């Protein structure tokens, strides 16, 4: 085998790894409410940096393109409501953060990495700027509510959504409903929503329902969600994304399970179920995280060709599961890692709860 250029001369580690200061585990876990408030890690709160490190998997690209298309007023081949019922660590909050930055960035998002692919698939020229509301169910307190100096106190989900979407004007529409804890009807929600594009992101909603059960607020939440879904579906430029965990990955009481099934059935009936799968795309995600990855370097091609020739000459010695006939594509997809290494990790990951 000819002398080949080592991988570490062909690809460059990301700056934080070069300086031996890798992100700690907490910084890998994106928190949507922290992104909204601007106190998340810069990798998540700064849109350009976020998209630099985000690999648009097939499912994420489809979700983003449909959302951008719908916010642009195009209803064909789009959904207004998305049910992101997926496993823990399945990428749902990362996906919601992607939508958040797109809607907040508007036309400015066109310069971010990967957005050109989203626009091409959506069939539009630019991302429309949208009024955006973000609710994380683990954060919104049912007793104290929210409200800074000079702001009204919002004690309900609909009160907080109205405030984030349209400030005092939108909140005034549901002020009495917020005060009494009464879920608003469709006519009121229509008045609450701004006229332009609207994006509403609800994360970790099972936590909110579970905590609200003692005050019987979970029934009000279900009624509100039901009417909200119908109102959003009737709009041509509004999108609602709701994240609930997969029922087999968290501990649930009998009451929790009952609420989960009701909410899931509602969302599946009125919206589209989304699974944030990254099958066969793991290597690209890892490469984006570890390296200053700009695509397969030219030096890598010579290495791959040499290895492919060696594999073909020695295929009788290789295990039957190794894709000898597709070795070149397998190595292109995994470089600078050997395909077998990633295969071992993926099999081990699949065995984890």
CSV table of C-alpha atoms in Angstrom, one decimal:
chain,number,residue,atom,x,y,z
A,1,UNK,CA,0.0,0.0,0.0
A,2,UNK,CA,1.4,3.4,-1.0
A,3,UNK,CA,2.3,6.0,1.6
A,4,UNK,CA,-0.9,7.8,2.4
A,5,UNK,CA,-1.5,11.2,4.1
A,6,UNK,CA,-2.6,10.7,7.7
A,7,UNK,CA,-6.2,11.7,8.4
A,8,UNK,CA,-5.1,14.4,10.9
A,9,UNK,CA,-3.3,16.2,8.0
A,10,UNK,CA,-6.4,16.1,5.9
A,11,UNK,CA,-9.1,17.2,8.3
A,12,UNK,CA,-8.8,19.7,11.2
A,13,UNK,CA,-10.3,19.2,14.7
A,14,UNK,CA,-12.7,21.8,15.9
A,15,UNK,CA,-11.2,24.6,17.8
A,16,UNK,CA,-12.5,23.6,21.2
A,17,UNK,CA,-11.1,20.1,20.8
A,18,UNK,CA,-7.7,21.4,19.6
A,19,UNK,CA,-7.5,23.5,22.7
A,20,UNK,CA,-8.5,20.6,24.9
A,21,UNK,CA,-11.7,22.3,26.1
A,22,UNK,CA,-14.5,20.0,24.8
A,23,UNK,CA,-18.0,21.0,25.7
A,24,UNK,CA,-19.3,19.4,28.9
A,25,UNK,CA,-22.4,17.1,28.7
A,26,UNK,CA,-24.8,19.8,29.7
A,27,UNK,CA,-23.8,21.9,26.7
A,28,UNK,CA,-24.8,19.1,24.3
A,29,UNK,CA,-28.4,19.2,25.7
A,30,UNK,CA,-30.1,22.2,24.0
A,31,UNK,CA,-32.8,23.9,26.1
A,32,UNK,CA,-35.4,25.7,24.0
A,33,UNK,CA,-36.5,28.2,26.7
A,34,UNK,CA,-32.8,29.2,27.3
A,35,UNK,CA,-32.4,29.8,23.6
A,36,UNK,CA,-35.5,32.1,23.6
A,37,UNK,CA,-34.2,34.0,26.6
A,38,UNK,CA,-30.7,34.3,25.1
A,39,UNK,CA,-28.8,32.6,27.9
A,40,UNK,CA,-28.1,29.2,26.2
A,41,UNK,CA,-24.6,28.2,25.1
A,42,UNK,CA,-23.5,30.3,22.1
A,43,UNK,CA,-23.5,27.2,19.9
A,44,UNK,CA,-27.3,27.2,20.3
A,45,UNK,CA,-28.3,30.8,20.8
A,46,UNK,CA,-26.3,32.2,17.9
A,47,UNK,CA,-28.2,31.1,14.7
A,48,UNK,CA,-25.1,31.2,12.4
A,49,UNK,CA,-23.1,29.0,14.8
A,50,UNK,CA,-26.0,26.7,15.3
A,51,UNK,CA,-26.5,26.0,11.6
A,52,UNK,CA,-22.7,25.6,11.1
A,53,UNK,CA,-22.9,22.6,13.5
A,54,UNK,CA,-26.3,21.3,12.4
A,55,UNK,CA,-26.5,18.5,9.8
A,56,UNK,CA,-29.8,18.5,8.1
A,57,UNK,CA,-30.9,14.9,8.3
A,58,UNK,CA,-33.6,13.8,5.9
A,59,UNK,CA,-36.3,14.1,8.6
A,60,UNK,CA,-35.0,17.5,9.8
A,61,UNK,CA,-34.8,18.9,6.2
A,62,UNK,CA,-38.4,17.7,5.5
A,63,UNK,CA,-39.7,19.3,8.7
A,64,UNK,CA,-37.9,22.6,8.2
A,65,UNK,CA,-39.0,22.8,4.5
A,66,UNK,CA,-42.6,22.1,5.2
A,67,UNK,CA,-42.6,24.7,8.0
A,68,UNK,CA,-41.0,27.4,5.8
A,69,UNK,CA,-43.4,26.6,3.0
A,70,UNK,CA,-46.4,26.8,5.3
A,71,UNK,CA,-45.3,30.0,6.9
A,72,UNK,CA,-44.9,31.4,3.3
A,73,UNK,CA,-48.6,30.8,2.8
A,74,UNK,CA,-48.3,27.7,0.7
A,75,UNK,CA,-50.6,24.9,1.9
A,76,UNK,CA,-50.0,22.2,-0.7
A,77,UNK,CA,-47.7,19.4,0.5
A,78,UNK,CA,-47.4,20.9,4.0
A,79,UNK,CA,-48.8,20.3,7.4
A,80,UNK,CA,-49.9,22.9,9.9
A,81,UNK,CA,-49.5,20.8,13.0
A,82,UNK,CA,-46.6,18.5,13.8
A,83,UNK,CA,-46.6,15.9,16.5
A,84,UNK,CA,-43.0,15.2,17.6
A,85,UNK,CA,-43.4,12.1,19.6
A,86,UNK,CA,-39.9,10.6,19.7
A,87,UNK,CA,-37.4,8.9,22.0
A,88,UNK,CA,-35.4,10.8,24.6
A,89,UNK,CA,-32.3,12.2,22.9
A,90,UNK,CA,-34.0,11.8,19.5
A,91,UNK,CA,-33.3,15.3,18.3
A,92,UNK,CA,-36.7,16.8,18.8
A,93,UNK,CA,-35.6,19.9,20.8
A,94,UNK,CA,-32.7,20.4,18.3
A,95,UNK,CA,-35.4,20.3,15.5
A,96,UNK,CA,-37.6,22.8,17.4
A,97,UNK,CA,-34.5,25.1,17.8
A,98,UNK,CA,-33.9,24.9,14.1
A,99,UNK,CA,-37.4,26.1,13.4
A,100,UNK,CA,-37.2,28.8,16.0
A,101,UNK,CA,-34.0,30.3,14.5
A,102,UNK,CA,-35.5,30.1,11.0
A,103,UNK,CA,-38.7,31.9,11.9
A,104,UNK,CA,-36.9,34.6,14.0
A,105,UNK,CA,-34.2,35.1,11.4
A,106,UNK,CA,-36.5,35.5,8.4
A,107,UNK,CA,-34.7,36.7,5.2
A,108,UNK,CA,-31.4,36.9,7.1
A,109,UNK,CA,-31.4,33.1,7.5
A,110,UNK,CA,-30.6,32.7,3.8
A,111,UNK,CA,-26.9,33.1,4.5
A,112,UNK,CA,-26.8,30.4,7.1
A,113,UNK,CA,-25.3,27.0,6.3
A,114,UNK,CA,-27.8,24.6,4.9
A,115,UNK,CA,-30.7,27.0,4.6
A,116,UNK,CA,-30.3,27.0,0.8
A,117,UNK,CA,-31.3,23.3,0.8
A,118,UNK,CA,-34.4,24.1,2.9
A,119,UNK,CA,-35.5,26.9,0.6
A,120,UNK,CA,-34.9,24.7,-2.5
A,121,UNK,CA,-37.0,21.9,-1.0
A,122,UNK,CA,-39.7,24.3,0.2
A,123,UNK,CA,-39.9,25.9,-3.2
A,124,UNK,CA,-39.6,29.5,-1.9
A,125,UNK,CA,-37.1,32.3,-2.3
A,126,UNK,CA,-36.7,33.3,1.4
A,127,UNK,CA,-37.7,32.3,4.9
A,128,UNK,CA,-40.6,34.4,6.1
A,129,UNK,CA,-40.1,36.2,9.5
A,130,UNK,CA,-42.8,34.9,11.9
A,131,UNK,CA,-44.2,35.9,15.3
A,132,UNK,CA,-42.9,33.1,17.5
A,133,UNK,CA,-44.0,31.6,20.8
A,134,UNK,CA,-41.9,29.0,22.7
A,135,UNK,CA,-43.3,27.1,25.7
A,136,UNK,CA,-41.3,24.4,27.6
A,137,UNK,CA,-43.6,22.4,29.8
A,138,UNK,CA,-41.0,21.9,32.5
A,139,UNK,CA,-40.5,25.6,33.0
A,140,UNK,CA,-43.9,27.3,33.0
A,141,UNK,CA,-45.2,27.3,36.6
A,142,UNK,CA,-49.0,27.0,37.1
A,143,UNK,CA,-49.1,28.9,40.4
A,144,UNK,CA,-46.6,31.8,40.0
A,145,UNK,CA,-46.9,32.2,36.2
A,146,UNK,CA,-44.7,34.7,34.4
A,147,UNK,CA,-44.3,38.4,34.2
A,148,UNK,CA,-41.5,40.9,34.5
A,149,UNK,CA,-41.5,44.5,35.7
A,150,UNK,CA,-44.3,46.4,33.9
A,151,UNK,CA,-45.7,43.2,32.4
A,152,UNK,CA,-49.0,41.5,33.3
A,153,UNK,CA,-48.7,38.1,35.1
A,154,UNK,CA,-49.5,35.2,32.7
A,155,UNK,CA,-50.7,32.2,34.6
A,156,UNK,CA,-51.8,30.0,31.7
A,157,UNK,CA,-50.4,28.5,28.6
A,158,UNK,CA,-52.6,30.6,26.3
A,159,UNK,CA,-51.8,33.8,28.2
A,160,UNK,CA,-48.0,33.2,27.8
A,161,UNK,CA,-48.4,32.2,24.1
A,162,UNK,CA,-50.5,35.4,23.5
A,163,UNK,CA,-47.9,37.6,25.2
A,164,UNK,CA,-45.0,36.1,23.2
A,165,UNK,CA,-46.8,36.4,19.9
A,166,UNK,CA,-48.2,39.9,20.2
A,167,UNK,CA,-47.4,41.5,23.5
A,168,UNK,CA,-50.1,43.6,25.3
A,169,UNK,CA,-52.4,43.6,22.2
A,170,UNK,CA,-52.6,39.8,22.0
A,171,UNK,CA,-52.7,39.2,25.7
A,172,UNK,CA,-55.6,41.6,26.2
A,173,UNK,CA,-57.7,39.3,24.0
A,174,UNK,CA,-57.3,36.4,26.5
A,175,UNK,CA,-56.7,38.4,29.7
A,176,UNK,CA,-60.0,37.2,31.3
A,177,UNK,CA,-59.4,33.6,30.2
A,178,UNK,CA,-55.9,33.7,31.7
A,179,UNK,CA,-57.2,35.1,35.0
A,180,UNK,CA,-59.9,32.5,35.3
A,181,UNK,CA,-57.9,29.6,33.8
A,182,UNK,CA,-60.6,29.1,31.2
A,183,UNK,CA,-59.4,27.8,27.8
A,184,UNK,CA,-60.4,30.2,25.0
A,185,UNK,CA,-62.6,29.2,22.1
A,186,UNK,CA,-61.6,29.3,18.5
A,187,UNK,CA,-63.0,32.8,17.9
A,188,UNK,CA,-60.9,34.2,20.7
A,189,UNK,CA,-57.7,32.4,19.6
A,190,UNK,CA,-58.2,33.8,16.1
A,191,UNK,CA,-58.2,37.3,17.5
A,192,UNK,CA,-55.2,36.4,19.7
A,193,UNK,CA,-53.0,35.4,16.8
A,194,UNK,CA,-51.2,38.1,14.8
A,195,UNK,CA,-52.2,38.5,11.1
A,196,UNK,CA,-48.8,37.5,9.7
A,197,UNK,CA,-46.9,34.2,9.8
A,198,UNK,CA,-47.1,32.5,13.2
A,199,UNK,CA,-44.9,29.7,14.7
A,200,UNK,CA,-45.8,28.1,18.0
A,201,UNK,CA,-43.4,25.6,19.6
A,202,UNK,CA,-44.5,23.5,22.6
A,203,UNK,CA,-41.8,21.3,24.2
A,204,UNK,CA,-42.1,18.7,27.0
A,205,UNK,CA,-45.9,19.1,27.3
A,206,UNK,CA,-46.4,15.9,29.3
A,207,UNK,CA,-44.6,17.5,32.2
A,208,UNK,CA,-47.0,20.5,32.1
A,209,UNK,CA,-50.1,18.2,32.0
A,210,UNK,CA,-48.8,16.0,34.8
A,211,UNK,CA,-48.1,19.0,37.1
A,212,UNK,CA,-51.5,20.6,36.3
A,213,UNK,CA,-53.5,17.5,37.1
A,214,UNK,CA,-53.9,18.5,40.8
A,215,UNK,CA,-55.5,21.9,39.8
A,216,UNK,CA,-57.4,20.0,37.0
A,217,UNK,CA,-55.5,22.3,34.6
A,218,UNK,CA,-54.7,19.3,32.4
A,219,UNK,CA,-58.3,19.2,31.1
A,220,UNK,CA,-58.1,22.9,30.2
A,221,UNK,CA,-54.8,22.3,28.4
A,222,UNK,CA,-56.3,19.5,26.4
A,223,UNK,CA,-59.3,21.6,25.4
A,224,UNK,CA,-57.0,24.5,24.5
A,225,UNK,CA,-54.7,22.3,22.4
A,226,UNK,CA,-57.7,20.9,20.6
A,227,UNK,CA,-59.1,24.3,19.6
A,228,UNK,CA,-55.6,25.7,18.9
A,229,UNK,CA,-54.9,22.8,16.4
A,230,UNK,CA,-58.1,23.5,14.6
A,231,UNK,CA,-57.4,27.3,14.4
A,232,UNK,CA,-53.8,26.8,13.2
A,233,UNK,CA,-55.0,24.3,10.5
A,234,UNK,CA,-57.5,26.9,9.2
A,235,UNK,CA,-54.7,29.4,8.7
A,236,UNK,CA,-52.5,29.3,5.6
A,237,UNK,CA,-49.4,30.8,7.3
A,238,UNK,CA,-49.3,29.3,10.8
A,239,UNK,CA,-47.5,26.2,12.2
A,240,UNK,CA,-47.8,24.4,15.5
A,241,UNK,CA,-45.1,21.9,16.6
A,242,UNK,CA,-45.8,19.9,19.8
A,243,UNK,CA,-43.1,17.7,21.4
A,244,UNK,CA,-44.2,14.9,23.6
A,245,UNK,CA,-41.9,12.1,24.7
A,246,UNK,CA,-42.3,8.5,23.5
A,247,UNK,CA,-44.3,6.6,26.1
A,248,UNK,CA,-41.9,3.7,26.3
A,249,UNK,CA,-38.9,5.9,27.4
A,250,UNK,CA,-40.2,7.7,30.5
A,251,UNK,CA,-42.0,6.6,33.6
A,252,UNK,CA,-45.7,7.3,33.5
A,253,UNK,CA,-48.5,6.8,36.0
A,254,UNK,CA,-51.8,5.4,34.8
A,255,UNK,CA,-53.1,9.0,34.6
A,256,UNK,CA,-50.1,10.2,32.7
A,257,UNK,CA,-50.5,7.3,30.2
A,258,UNK,CA,-54.1,8.2,29.7
A,259,UNK,CA,-53.3,11.9,29.0
A,260,UNK,CA,-50.5,10.9,26.7
A,261,UNK,CA,-52.8,8.7,24.6
A,262,UNK,CA,-55.4,11.4,24.4
A,263,UNK,CA,-52.9,14.1,23.3
A,264,UNK,CA,-51.1,11.8,20.8
A,265,UNK,CA,-54.4,10.7,19.3
A,266,UNK,CA,-55.5,14.4,18.9
A,267,UNK,CA,-52.2,15.4,17.3
A,268,UNK,CA,-52.1,12.4,15.0
A,269,UNK,CA,-55.6,13.1,13.9
A,270,UNK,CA,-55.1,16.8,13.2
A,271,UNK,CA,-51.5,16.9,12.3
A,272,UNK,CA,-48.5,14.9,11.1
A,273,UNK,CA,-46.3,12.6,13.3
A,274,UNK,CA,-42.6,13.3,13.0
A,275,UNK,CA,-39.8,10.9,13.9
A,276,UNK,CA,-36.5,12.7,14.1
A,277,UNK,CA,-34.5,9.7,12.7
A,278,UNK,CA,-30.8,9.9,11.8
A,279,UNK,CA,-30.3,6.4,10.5
A,280,UNK,CA,-27.4,6.1,8.1
A,281,UNK,CA,-26.5,9.8,8.8
A,282,UNK,CA,-24.7,9.2,12.1
A,283,UNK,CA,-21.3,9.7,10.6
A,284,UNK,CA,-22.1,13.1,9.1
A,285,UNK,CA,-23.4,14.3,12.4
A,286,UNK,CA,-20.3,13.1,14.2
A,287,UNK,CA,-18.0,14.7,11.6
A,288,UNK,CA,-19.8,18.0,12.0
A,289,UNK,CA,-19.2,17.9,15.7
A,290,UNK,CA,-15.6,16.8,15.8
A,291,UNK,CA,-14.1,18.5,12.8
A,292,UNK,CA,-14.0,21.7,10.8
A,293,UNK,CA,-15.9,19.7,8.2
A,294,UNK,CA,-16.3,21.2,4.8
A,295,UNK,CA,-16.9,18.0,2.9
A,296,UNK,CA,-14.7,15.1,2.0
A,297,UNK,CA,-11.1,16.4,1.4
A,298,UNK,CA,-9.3,15.6,-1.8
A,299,UNK,CA,-6.5,13.8,0.1
A,300,UNK,CA,-9.1,11.4,1.4
A,301,UNK,CA,-9.9,10.1,-2.0
A,302,UNK,CA,-6.4,8.6,-2.5
A,303,UNK,CA,-6.7,6.9,0.9
A,304,UNK,CA,-10.1,5.5,0.1
A,305,UNK,CA,-9.0,4.1,-3.3
A,306,UNK,CA,-6.0,2.4,-1.8
A,307,UNK,CA,-8.1,0.8,0.9
A,308,UNK,CA,-10.7,-0.3,-1.6
A,309,UNK,CA,-8.1,-2.0,-3.8
A,310,UNK,CA,-6.7,-3.8,-0.7
A,311,UNK,CA,-10.2,-4.9,0.4
A,312,UNK,CA,-11.0,-6.3,-3.1
A,313,UNK,CA,-7.7,-8.2,-3.1
A,314,UNK,CA,-8.3,-9.7,0.3
A,315,UNK,CA,-12.0,-10.0,0.5
A,316,UNK,CA,-11.8,-13.7,1.3
A,317,UNK,CA,-10.3,-12.8,4.6
A,318,UNK,CA,-13.1,-10.3,5.5
A,319,UNK,CA,-16.2,-11.0,7.6
A,320,UNK,CA,-19.3,-11.6,5.5
A,321,UNK,CA,-21.2,-8.6,7.0
A,322,UNK,CA,-18.6,-6.1,5.7
A,323,UNK,CA,-19.9,-4.3,2.5
A,324,UNK,CA,-16.9,-5.2,0.3
A,325,UNK,CA,-18.8,-4.5,-2.9
A,326,UNK,CA,-19.8,-1.0,-1.7
A,327,UNK,CA,-16.5,-0.4,0.2
A,328,UNK,CA,-15.8,2.9,-1.6
A,329,UNK,CA,-19.2,4.5,-0.7
A,330,UNK,CA,-19.0,3.1,2.9
A,331,UNK,CA,-15.6,4.6,3.4
A,332,UNK,CA,-16.6,7.9,1.8
A,333,UNK,CA,-19.5,8.1,4.2
A,334,UNK,CA,-17.4,7.4,7.3
A,335,UNK,CA,-14.0,9.0,6.6
A,336,UNK,CA,-11.8,9.6,8.7
A,337,UNK,CA,-13.4,6.7,10.7
A,338,UNK,CA,-13.4,3.1,9.5
A,339,UNK,CA,-16.9,1.9,8.7
A,340,UNK,CA,-16.6,-1.0,11.1
A,341,UNK,CA,-15.8,1.4,14.0
A,342,UNK,CA,-19.1,3.4,13.5
A,343,UNK,CA,-21.0,0.1,13.0
A,344,UNK,CA,-19.8,-1.1,16.4
A,345,UNK,CA,-20.8,2.1,18.1
A,346,UNK,CA,-24.3,2.1,16.4
A,347,UNK,CA,-25.0,-1.4,17.5
A,348,UNK,CA,-24.0,-0.6,21.0
A,349,UNK,CA,-26.1,2.6,21.0
A,350,UNK,CA,-29.1,0.7,19.8
A,351,UNK,CA,-28.8,-1.5,22.9
A,352,UNK,CA,-29.2,1.4,25.3
A,353,UNK,CA,-32.6,2.2,26.8
